[in-house]
Amino acid sequence: MIPYKHEPFTDFSIEANAAAYKKALQQVEAELGKTYPLVINGERITTEGKITSYNPAKKTEVIGHVAKANKELAEQAMQAADTAFKTWKKVDPAIRADVLFKAAAIIRRRKHEFSAWLTKEAGKPWNEADADTAEAIDFLEYYGRQMLELKPGRKVESRPGEFNRYDYIPLGVAVIISPWNFPLAIMAGTTVAAVVTGNTVLLKPASTTPVVAYKFMEVLEEAGLPKGVVNYIPGPGAEVGDYLVDHPKTRFISFTGSRDVGLRINNRASTLSEGQIWLKRVIAEMGGKDTIVVDNEADLELAAQSIVKSAFGFSGQKCSACSRAVIHQDVYDTVVARVEELTKELTVGDPTDNANFMATVIDEAAFKKVTSYIEIGKEEGRLIAGGTADDSTGYFVQPTVFADVDRNARIMREEIFGPVVALCKAKDFDEALEIANDTEYGLTGAVITKNRFHQEQAREDFHVGNLYFNRGCTGAIVGYQPFGGFNMSGTDSKAGGPDYLQLHMQAKTTSEML
């Protein structure tokens, strides 16, 4: 087996790569406005009701019209998945892994095309879209290899006269509720983790980014996935999502999204439905309030660059984004001044133009939420960059920095999920860690320091699932930095890690007397 190595990012300073991306954008633009069906048991089903996907940078531009599932169609998909499970669970794990490897090869060949869909449908600048597509390929390659390792089970001891085995078997039907911010990578990763472990899937992608999920569905079919193993059923969460979470045949739910929706799913999944004979599992990743701590013994240019890139990459719409920085008082003024300079240098505009570092927030609801937090921030801190927004053509919010923010301010405590960062002063490293931990979330964090003892103190005491030293707090790589957080950030189900697939299976012990 070829060793796992993550998919390289594209260097767009090379003219041939830039030309290839522009060509992919033209190809995607020629396909805009099409209508896409549901896929249930391999059958294409059209519905009268549609979800319309728009370009957030050009809000009148329709990306596509997608059929909208309802309870009846969700039930039809459930029956298809339940039936398919009976045969898919018996397929050799190596064959299931081969489907993932083939899908990875297909996406790799069409890499810029998929990234171009992300640029148009999710508003991702070139580099962000390219990283999203690379991560999707990584999930396919990594989980395929992980399944091959798990196929023989785990070694357990046997006594004289007996032979014991410890094997993993699939769980059943999975409900996958995927997010819009990584509409290819997380959607693909959560789906294929369930598939390669022998489960069947009801895929409900985010309503703002359903077209790229349909394109991925086509890839799975081309890769040889049997009908009914993955069923594509976008639809409203309050109708389709709730129905499937509550369903007695649902064995587990894999969710990525907001804290409130995650809590709602967890609560509903804990309620026994009539005919249900198991405890439903919930795999949840629910967001964060992520902090970069800057020590007084630190590379201050690195600190400022890390804050700005982590705060404003993809308009701060990553659950790992830096939304607050806690800076030692000795270096506070220097770092704040440099963050201001760097932020004011950022270019904001249509993501199809690679000259733009940042584009839009995802939709009107996000625009209203983020701009309302900017108004709150104007009361709570000193505005040093940004603070303006314009939704006349698309949902553009300028990268915004507030300095001198109190640790108890709302913009220091509440998840904004947009291009807004709050800067706070700490009297020493101990207080900086205390402020960093003073949140209900625990997803990512970073510490910029040259002090080895402070680094080790943070390694032990900074309570986050992913902690980075002397770099930004975004950009986890599959298989390199397994990703998932503590507290209200979710179930710490480390995506892209060595024990993620086991969450999708159950262990069975067999003992034979010889």
PDB file of N, CA and C in Angstrom, residues 93 136 163 230 242 317 335 354 440 469:
ATOM      1  N   PRO A  93     -13.897  -4.870   3.400  1.00  0.00           N
ATOM      2  CA  PRO A  93     -13.429  -3.495   3.638  1.00  0.00           C
ATOM      3  C   PRO A  93     -12.412  -3.008   2.609  1.00  0.00           C
ATOM      4  N   ALA A 136     -10.480  17.279   0.866  1.00  0.00           N
ATOM      5  CA  ALA A 136     -11.423  16.218   0.485  1.00  0.00           C
ATOM      6  C   ALA A 136     -10.659  15.001  -0.044  1.00  0.00           C
ATOM      7  N   PHE A 163      -9.242 -19.485  21.295  1.00  0.00           N
ATOM      8  CA  PHE A 163      -8.780 -18.502  20.321  1.00  0.00           C
ATOM      9  C   PHE A 163      -9.756 -17.333  20.340  1.00  0.00           C
ATOM     10  N   VAL A 230     -25.215   5.677  -0.478  1.00  0.00           N
ATOM     11  CA  VAL A 230     -25.331   7.099  -0.131  1.00  0.00           C
ATOM     12  C   VAL A 230     -26.543   7.647  -0.857  1.00  0.00           C
ATOM     13  N   ASP A 242     -34.789  16.952  11.358  1.00  0.00           N
ATOM     14  CA  ASP A 242     -35.423  16.458  12.588  1.00  0.00           C
ATOM     15  C   ASP A 242     -36.020  15.068  12.389  1.00  0.00           C
ATOM     16  N   GLN A 317     -14.702  32.515   8.456  1.00  0.00           N
ATOM     17  CA  GLN A 317     -15.809  31.546   8.508  1.00  0.00           C
ATOM     18  C   GLN A 317     -15.304  30.112   8.674  1.00  0.00           C
ATOM     19  N   VAL A 335       2.366  44.723  18.692  1.00  0.00           N
ATOM     20  CA  VAL A 335       1.590  43.736  17.942  1.00  0.00           C
ATOM     21  C   VAL A 335       0.303  44.351  17.391  1.00  0.00           C
ATOM     22  N   ASN A 354      -8.023  36.278  -8.293  1.00  0.00           N
ATOM     23  CA  ASN A 354      -7.030  35.785  -7.335  1.00  0.00           C
ATOM     24  C   ASN A 354      -6.254  36.899  -6.658  1.00  0.00           C
ATOM     25  N   GLU A 440     -16.745  28.835  26.745  1.00  0.00           N
ATOM     26  CA  GLU A 440     -17.402  27.527  26.785  1.00  0.00           C
ATOM     27  C   GLU A 440     -16.909  26.609  25.667  1.00  0.00           C
ATOM     28  N   PHE A 469       1.827  25.856  18.103  1.00  0.00           N
ATOM     29  CA  PHE A 469       2.877  26.734  18.604  1.00  0.00           C
ATOM     30  C   PHE A 469       3.579  27.422  17.438  1.00  0.00           C
TER      31      PHE A 469
END
